[in-house]
Structure formats: C-alpha cells, structure tokens
Amino acid sequence: MMIKPQIFVLAFSIAAGCEALNTAYIQSDSASTTDEAVGSPASHSQNVNESEILAAHNKYRREVGVPALVWSDSIAASARQWADHLAATRSFKHSSSGYGENIWSGTTGSFSQTDMVDRWGSEQQYFVAGGSFPNVCRGRCGHYTQMIWRNTTAIGCGLATDGGRDYLVCRYNPPGNYRGRKPY
C-alpha cells in the first residue's frame, strides 16, 4: 500500500478587526512530510517575485473593476520581517502592524507565488457582491475581500521558509475589511 504524503496549506487574514481562517489539505505524490523540528528552526527570507504577486492580486481586482495595486518596498520590508518571524518560530498568527494582512503557509517548494495568492482568491466563490462587509460572504472570504478592497492601493509581501514550510505575508495599505462598508 502506497501512502500519499500531504501538503498542508494555511491561510489567514485580518484587517480592521476581522479574522478569517481557511485550512485545506491537498494530496500530492511528490511532497515530503518531514516537517519535524530538530533544535531551533532556522528561517530564511526568500525572494518575492513582485510582478508575479501583483499580477495575481490585480487579476482579481480587474474582475471587479477596481484599480490595480502598486508595490511598496517599505510595506514589503515589514511583511518580510513578519514572514521571517513566523518561520523562525514556526507559528501562524497575525501581527499587529496596522496594515491589512493575509498570511499563508504551505509545504516548502510545492507552490508558486501565484498559487499562494490564488488560495486567498479561491474564496471568491463565497463572495456575494452588493452588500457591506462582513455580510458579503457565504462562508469565509476575508482574504479575497482584502485583495479586492477598493480603497486599498498598495501592497508589499515577504516570503520565508523554515526548511519545511514556506510563509507568505502580504500587507495592504490602507487596510480593507471594515465592518459596514462595501468592498467596492
């Protein structure tokens, strides 16, 4: 009997006091299941492909007719610091940065940066246009609404690994997901 390893993905979003947690298990024949820590984990920043991250986000924004996001190096630097922290501590929680924030974690090397963003974008299926947040979701869609929030204009992301898991942190300015407001 062949046992298929699992790839584990976590996605978490917070902005303006709204939290959303989305977990999914994905079967894969090529993934490693060795995620056990031996001693203190080492974290390593990885290069973020700005154009890939922007294209993945702006695809969803274009679909709803809101302006494209622009990249912010300063926001990216703060996101990278938090991604490094998550990898170093092997934790999965939000910062208190004041930015809108989506976080993601999955098996190292198993996902492109577009795949990572598309995990948040997949919540589009639970989005109901026309209402005010959070009454625009049939289920959880806080990652998606942060991505398409009209008043959000800038993004910066950081990526780190602990050797077994990758951690992507994207921060949004100004933040979205304000209760009682329409996403666009």
PDB file of C-alpha atoms in Angstrom:
ATOM      1  CA  MET A   1       0.000   0.000   0.000  1.00  0.00           C
ATOM      2  CA  MET A   2       1.402   3.374  -1.018  1.00  0.00           C
ATOM      3  CA  ILE A   3       0.790   6.246   1.380  1.00  0.00           C
ATOM      4  CA  LYS A   4       0.488   9.633  -0.243  1.00  0.00           C
ATOM      5  CA  PRO A   5       2.110  12.466   1.684  1.00  0.00           C
ATOM      6  CA  GLN A   6       0.005  15.509   2.430  1.00  0.00           C
ATOM      7  CA  ILE A   7       0.729  19.089   1.616  1.00  0.00           C
ATOM      8  CA  PHE A   8      -0.711  21.351   4.258  1.00  0.00           C
ATOM      9  CA  VAL A   9      -1.845  24.857   3.458  1.00  0.00           C
ATOM     10  CA  LEU A  10      -2.936  27.512   5.918  1.00  0.00           C
ATOM     11  CA  ALA A  11      -4.319  30.874   5.008  1.00  0.00           C
ATOM     12  CA  PHE A  12      -5.303  33.533   7.492  1.00  0.00           C
ATOM     13  CA  SER A  13      -6.483  37.089   7.045  1.00  0.00           C
ATOM     14  CA  ILE A  14      -7.018  40.031   9.330  1.00  0.00           C
ATOM     15  CA  ALA A  15      -7.872  43.615   8.627  1.00  0.00           C
ATOM     16  CA  ALA A  16      -9.762  46.142  10.659  1.00  0.00           C
ATOM     17  CA  GLY A  17     -10.651  43.610  13.330  1.00  0.00           C
ATOM     18  CA  CYS A  18     -11.990  40.904  11.037  1.00  0.00           C
ATOM     19  CA  GLU A  19     -10.362  37.490  11.033  1.00  0.00           C
ATOM     20  CA  ALA A  20     -10.753  34.575   8.644  1.00  0.00           C
ATOM     21  CA  LEU A  21      -9.067  31.193   8.858  1.00  0.00           C
ATOM     22  CA  ASN A  22      -9.003  28.795   5.955  1.00  0.00           C
ATOM     23  CA  THR A  23      -7.265  25.439   6.050  1.00  0.00           C
ATOM     24  CA  ALA A  24      -7.061  22.893   3.277  1.00  0.00           C
ATOM     25  CA  TYR A  25      -5.325  19.580   2.870  1.00  0.00           C
ATOM     26  CA  ILE A  26      -4.062  18.657  -0.578  1.00  0.00           C
ATOM     27  CA  GLN A  27      -2.820  15.209  -1.579  1.00  0.00           C
ATOM     28  CA  SER A  28       0.399  15.016  -3.536  1.00  0.00           C
ATOM     29  CA  ASP A  29       2.640  12.210  -4.717  1.00  0.00           C
ATOM     30  CA  SER A  30       5.754  14.362  -4.711  1.00  0.00           C
ATOM     31  CA  ALA A  31       5.603  16.196  -1.386  1.00  0.00           C
ATOM     32  CA  SER A  32       7.672  15.498   1.663  1.00  0.00           C
ATOM     33  CA  THR A  33       6.017  15.047   5.035  1.00  0.00           C
ATOM     34  CA  THR A  34       9.142  15.687   7.064  1.00  0.00           C
ATOM     35  CA  ASP A  35       8.255  18.832   8.983  1.00  0.00           C
ATOM     36  CA  GLU A  36       9.535  17.877  12.433  1.00  0.00           C
ATOM     37  CA  ALA A  37      11.789  20.360  14.151  1.00  0.00           C
ATOM     38  CA  VAL A  38      15.202  19.320  15.400  1.00  0.00           C
ATOM     39  CA  GLY A  39      16.505  22.004  17.712  1.00  0.00           C
ATOM     40  CA  SER A  40      15.677  25.593  16.902  1.00  0.00           C
ATOM     41  CA  PRO A  41      14.248  26.220  13.450  1.00  0.00           C
ATOM     42  CA  ALA A  42      16.239  28.443  11.144  1.00  0.00           C
ATOM     43  CA  SER A  43      14.361  30.874   8.976  1.00  0.00           C
ATOM     44  CA  HIS A  44      15.496  32.164   5.646  1.00  0.00           C
ATOM     45  CA  SER A  45      13.975  35.007   3.674  1.00  0.00           C
ATOM     46  CA  GLN A  46      13.178  34.123   0.097  1.00  0.00           C
ATOM     47  CA  ASN A  47      12.843  36.394  -2.893  1.00  0.00           C
ATOM     48  CA  VAL A  48       9.362  37.639  -3.622  1.00  0.00           C
ATOM     49  CA  ASN A  49       8.542  37.996  -7.292  1.00  0.00           C
ATOM     50  CA  GLU A  50       6.875  41.412  -7.167  1.00  0.00           C
ATOM     51  CA  SER A  51       5.437  41.234 -10.673  1.00  0.00           C
ATOM     52  CA  GLU A  52       4.005  37.755 -10.080  1.00  0.00           C
ATOM     53  CA  ILE A  53       2.405  38.754  -6.757  1.00  0.00           C
ATOM     54  CA  LEU A  54       0.998  41.964  -8.253  1.00  0.00           C
ATOM     55  CA  ALA A  55      -0.354  40.162 -11.324  1.00  0.00           C
ATOM     56  CA  ALA A  56      -2.031  37.517  -9.151  1.00  0.00           C
ATOM     57  CA  HIS A  57      -3.709  40.165  -6.971  1.00  0.00           C
ATOM     58  CA  ASN A  58      -4.605  42.514  -9.815  1.00  0.00           C
ATOM     59  CA  LYS A  59      -6.287  39.710 -11.763  1.00  0.00           C
ATOM     60  CA  TYR A  60      -8.968  39.574  -9.047  1.00  0.00           C
ATOM     61  CA  ARG A  61      -9.179  43.364  -8.806  1.00  0.00           C
ATOM     62  CA  ARG A  62      -9.627  43.697 -12.575  1.00  0.00           C
ATOM     63  CA  GLU A  63     -12.535  41.224 -12.454  1.00  0.00           C
ATOM     64  CA  VAL A  64     -14.484  43.546 -10.125  1.00  0.00           C
ATOM     65  CA  GLY A  65     -13.391  46.792 -11.761  1.00  0.00           C
ATOM     66  CA  VAL A  66     -11.182  48.283  -9.055  1.00  0.00           C
ATOM     67  CA  PRO A  67      -7.798  49.951  -9.709  1.00  0.00           C
ATOM     68  CA  ALA A  68      -4.637  47.874  -9.712  1.00  0.00           C
ATOM     69  CA  LEU A  69      -2.436  47.721  -6.623  1.00  0.00           C
ATOM     70  CA  VAL A  70       1.091  49.129  -6.670  1.00  0.00           C
ATOM     71  CA  TRP A  71       4.114  47.622  -4.934  1.00  0.00           C
ATOM     72  CA  SER A  72       5.538  49.276  -1.817  1.00  0.00           C
ATOM     73  CA  ASP A  73       9.104  48.405  -0.826  1.00  0.00           C
ATOM     74  CA  SER A  74       8.562  49.700   2.713  1.00  0.00           C
ATOM     75  CA  ILE A  75       5.440  47.581   3.215  1.00  0.00           C
ATOM     76  CA  ALA A  76       7.295  44.602   1.718  1.00  0.00           C
ATOM     77  CA  ALA A  77      10.167  45.086   4.193  1.00  0.00           C
ATOM     78  CA  SER A  78       7.771  44.953   7.142  1.00  0.00           C
ATOM     79  CA  ALA A  79       5.964  41.928   5.656  1.00  0.00           C
ATOM     80  CA  ARG A  80       9.320  40.175   5.157  1.00  0.00           C
ATOM     81  CA  GLN A  81      10.198  40.759   8.824  1.00  0.00           C
ATOM     82  CA  TRP A  82       6.931  39.142   9.915  1.00  0.00           C
ATOM     83  CA  ALA A  83       7.378  36.219   7.498  1.00  0.00           C
ATOM     84  CA  ASP A  84      10.875  35.692   8.965  1.00  0.00           C
ATOM     85  CA  HIS A  85       9.384  35.736  12.467  1.00  0.00           C
ATOM     86  CA  LEU A  86       6.725  33.174  11.559  1.00  0.00           C
ATOM     87  CA  ALA A  87       9.327  30.879  10.012  1.00  0.00           C
ATOM     88  CA  ALA A  88      11.766  31.285  12.917  1.00  0.00           C
ATOM     89  CA  THR A  89       9.070  30.492  15.491  1.00  0.00           C
ATOM     90  CA  ARG A  90       7.145  28.056  13.307  1.00  0.00           C
ATOM     91  CA  SER A  91       3.991  29.895  14.247  1.00  0.00           C
ATOM     92  CA  PHE A  92       1.000  31.033  12.252  1.00  0.00           C
ATOM     93  CA  LYS A  93      -0.548  34.215  13.602  1.00  0.00           C
ATOM     94  CA  HIS A  94      -1.156  37.779  12.642  1.00  0.00           C
ATOM     95  CA  SER A  95       0.946  40.746  13.549  1.00  0.00           C
ATOM     96  CA  SER A  96      -0.439  43.981  14.897  1.00  0.00           C
ATOM     97  CA  SER A  97       1.085  46.042  12.099  1.00  0.00           C
ATOM     98  CA  GLY A  98      -1.885  48.274  11.357  1.00  0.00           C
ATOM     99  CA  TYR A  99      -1.911  47.136   7.730  1.00  0.00           C
ATOM    100  CA  GLY A 100      -4.426  44.754   6.237  1.00  0.00           C
ATOM    101  CA  GLU A 101      -2.721  41.368   6.250  1.00  0.00           C
ATOM    102  CA  ASN A 102      -3.109  37.972   4.606  1.00  0.00           C
ATOM    103  CA  ILE A 103      -0.826  35.149   5.693  1.00  0.00           C
ATOM    104  CA  TRP A 104      -0.284  31.777   4.067  1.00  0.00           C
ATOM    105  CA  SER A 105       1.794  28.694   4.833  1.00  0.00           C
ATOM    106  CA  GLY A 106       2.430  25.530   2.868  1.00  0.00           C
ATOM    107  CA  THR A 107       4.998  22.846   2.185  1.00  0.00           C
ATOM    108  CA  THR A 108       8.296  24.344   1.017  1.00  0.00           C
ATOM    109  CA  GLY A 109       8.737  24.379  -2.744  1.00  0.00           C
ATOM    110  CA  SER A 110       5.307  22.936  -3.543  1.00  0.00           C
ATOM    111  CA  PHE A 111       3.543  26.157  -4.551  1.00  0.00           C
ATOM    112  CA  SER A 112       4.310  29.038  -6.887  1.00  0.00           C
ATOM    113  CA  GLN A 113       3.712  32.536  -5.545  1.00  0.00           C
ATOM    114  CA  THR A 114       0.685  32.746  -7.832  1.00  0.00           C
ATOM    115  CA  ASP A 115      -0.645  29.525  -6.251  1.00  0.00           C
ATOM    116  CA  MET A 116      -0.216  31.077  -2.809  1.00  0.00           C
ATOM    117  CA  VAL A 117      -2.217  34.183  -3.745  1.00  0.00           C
ATOM    118  CA  ASP A 118      -4.806  32.069  -5.571  1.00  0.00           C
ATOM    119  CA  ARG A 119      -5.528  30.240  -2.285  1.00  0.00           C
ATOM    120  CA  TRP A 120      -6.869  33.529  -0.978  1.00  0.00           C
ATOM    121  CA  GLY A 121      -8.532  34.300  -4.288  1.00  0.00           C
ATOM    122  CA  SER A 122     -10.352  30.953  -4.240  1.00  0.00           C
ATOM    123  CA  GLU A 123     -12.619  32.448  -1.580  1.00  0.00           C
ATOM    124  CA  GLN A 124     -14.231  34.406  -4.407  1.00  0.00           C
ATOM    125  CA  GLN A 125     -16.715  31.526  -4.647  1.00  0.00           C
ATOM    126  CA  TYR A 126     -18.116  32.554  -1.237  1.00  0.00           C
ATOM    127  CA  PHE A 127     -18.351  36.272  -2.057  1.00  0.00           C
ATOM    128  CA  VAL A 128     -21.747  37.914  -2.617  1.00  0.00           C
ATOM    129  CA  ALA A 129     -21.459  41.308  -4.322  1.00  0.00           C
ATOM    130  CA  GLY A 130     -23.543  44.284  -3.308  1.00  0.00           C
ATOM    131  CA  GLY A 131     -23.535  44.019   0.461  1.00  0.00           C
ATOM    132  CA  SER A 132     -21.454  45.502   3.225  1.00  0.00           C
ATOM    133  CA  PHE A 133     -18.656  43.643   4.968  1.00  0.00           C
ATOM    134  CA  PRO A 134     -18.885  41.073   6.561  1.00  0.00           C
ATOM    135  CA  ASN A 135     -22.303  40.350   5.071  1.00  0.00           C
ATOM    136  CA  VAL A 136     -20.735  39.725   1.670  1.00  0.00           C
ATOM    137  CA  CYS A 137     -19.585  36.197   2.497  1.00  0.00           C
ATOM    138  CA  ARG A 138     -21.374  32.877   2.330  1.00  0.00           C
ATOM    139  CA  GLY A 139     -18.683  31.276   4.440  1.00  0.00           C
ATOM    140  CA  ARG A 140     -15.226  32.766   4.710  1.00  0.00           C
ATOM    141  CA  CYS A 141     -13.993  35.275   2.166  1.00  0.00           C
ATOM    142  CA  GLY A 142     -11.966  37.808   4.168  1.00  0.00           C
ATOM    143  CA  HIS A 143      -8.738  37.099   2.265  1.00  0.00           C
ATOM    144  CA  TYR A 144     -10.484  37.704  -1.030  1.00  0.00           C
ATOM    145  CA  THR A 145     -12.242  40.890   0.120  1.00  0.00           C
ATOM    146  CA  GLN A 146      -8.935  42.314   1.382  1.00  0.00           C
ATOM    147  CA  MET A 147      -7.433  41.628  -2.046  1.00  0.00           C
ATOM    148  CA  ILE A 148     -10.234  43.454  -3.892  1.00  0.00           C
ATOM    149  CA  TRP A 149     -10.932  46.253  -1.367  1.00  0.00           C
ATOM    150  CA  ARG A 150     -11.344  49.395  -3.495  1.00  0.00           C
ATOM    151  CA  ASN A 151      -9.616  51.795  -1.096  1.00  0.00           C
ATOM    152  CA  THR A 152      -6.521  49.596  -0.799  1.00  0.00           C
ATOM    153  CA  THR A 153      -3.869  50.971  -3.142  1.00  0.00           C
ATOM    154  CA  ALA A 154      -0.533  49.443  -2.122  1.00  0.00           C
ATOM    155  CA  ILE A 155       0.807  46.003  -1.287  1.00  0.00           C
ATOM    156  CA  GLY A 156       4.058  44.551  -0.049  1.00  0.00           C
ATOM    157  CA  CYS A 157       4.807  40.901   0.633  1.00  0.00           C
ATOM    158  CA  GLY A 158       7.503  38.856   2.333  1.00  0.00           C
ATOM    159  CA  LEU A 159       8.346  35.179   1.984  1.00  0.00           C
ATOM    160  CA  ALA A 160      10.378  32.990   4.328  1.00  0.00           C
ATOM    161  CA  THR A 161      10.963  29.294   4.925  1.00  0.00           C
ATOM    162  CA  ASP A 162      11.826  27.190   7.938  1.00  0.00           C
ATOM    163  CA  GLY A 163      13.082  24.396   5.689  1.00  0.00           C
ATOM    164  CA  GLY A 164       9.790  22.503   5.702  1.00  0.00           C
ATOM    165  CA  ARG A 165       7.207  25.242   5.327  1.00  0.00           C
ATOM    166  CA  ASP A 166       7.034  28.467   3.353  1.00  0.00           C
ATOM    167  CA  TYR A 167       5.371  31.507   4.931  1.00  0.00           C
ATOM    168  CA  LEU A 168       3.938  34.283   2.753  1.00  0.00           C
ATOM    169  CA  VAL A 169       2.810  37.538   4.356  1.00  0.00           C
ATOM    170  CA  CYS A 170       1.108  40.194   2.241  1.00  0.00           C
ATOM    171  CA  ARG A 171       0.222  43.544   3.745  1.00  0.00           C
ATOM    172  CA  TYR A 172      -2.236  46.046   2.308  1.00  0.00           C
ATOM    173  CA  ASN A 173      -2.448  49.808   2.700  1.00  0.00           C
ATOM    174  CA  PRO A 174      -4.838  51.226   3.517  1.00  0.00           C
ATOM    175  CA  PRO A 175      -6.390  48.115   5.059  1.00  0.00           C
ATOM    176  CA  GLY A 176      -9.780  46.803   3.992  1.00  0.00           C
ATOM    177  CA  ASN A 177     -12.494  44.633   5.503  1.00  0.00           C
ATOM    178  CA  TYR A 178     -14.130  47.405   7.507  1.00  0.00           C
ATOM    179  CA  ARG A 179     -17.411  46.360   9.051  1.00  0.00           C
ATOM    180  CA  GLY A 180     -20.400  48.070   7.488  1.00  0.00           C
ATOM    181  CA  ARG A 181     -18.526  49.173   4.359  1.00  0.00           C
ATOM    182  CA  LYS A 182     -18.788  47.851   0.833  1.00  0.00           C
ATOM    183  CA  PRO A 183     -15.631  46.273  -0.623  1.00  0.00           C
ATOM    184  CA  TYR A 184     -16.084  48.267  -3.862  1.00  0.00           C
TER     185      TYR A 184
END
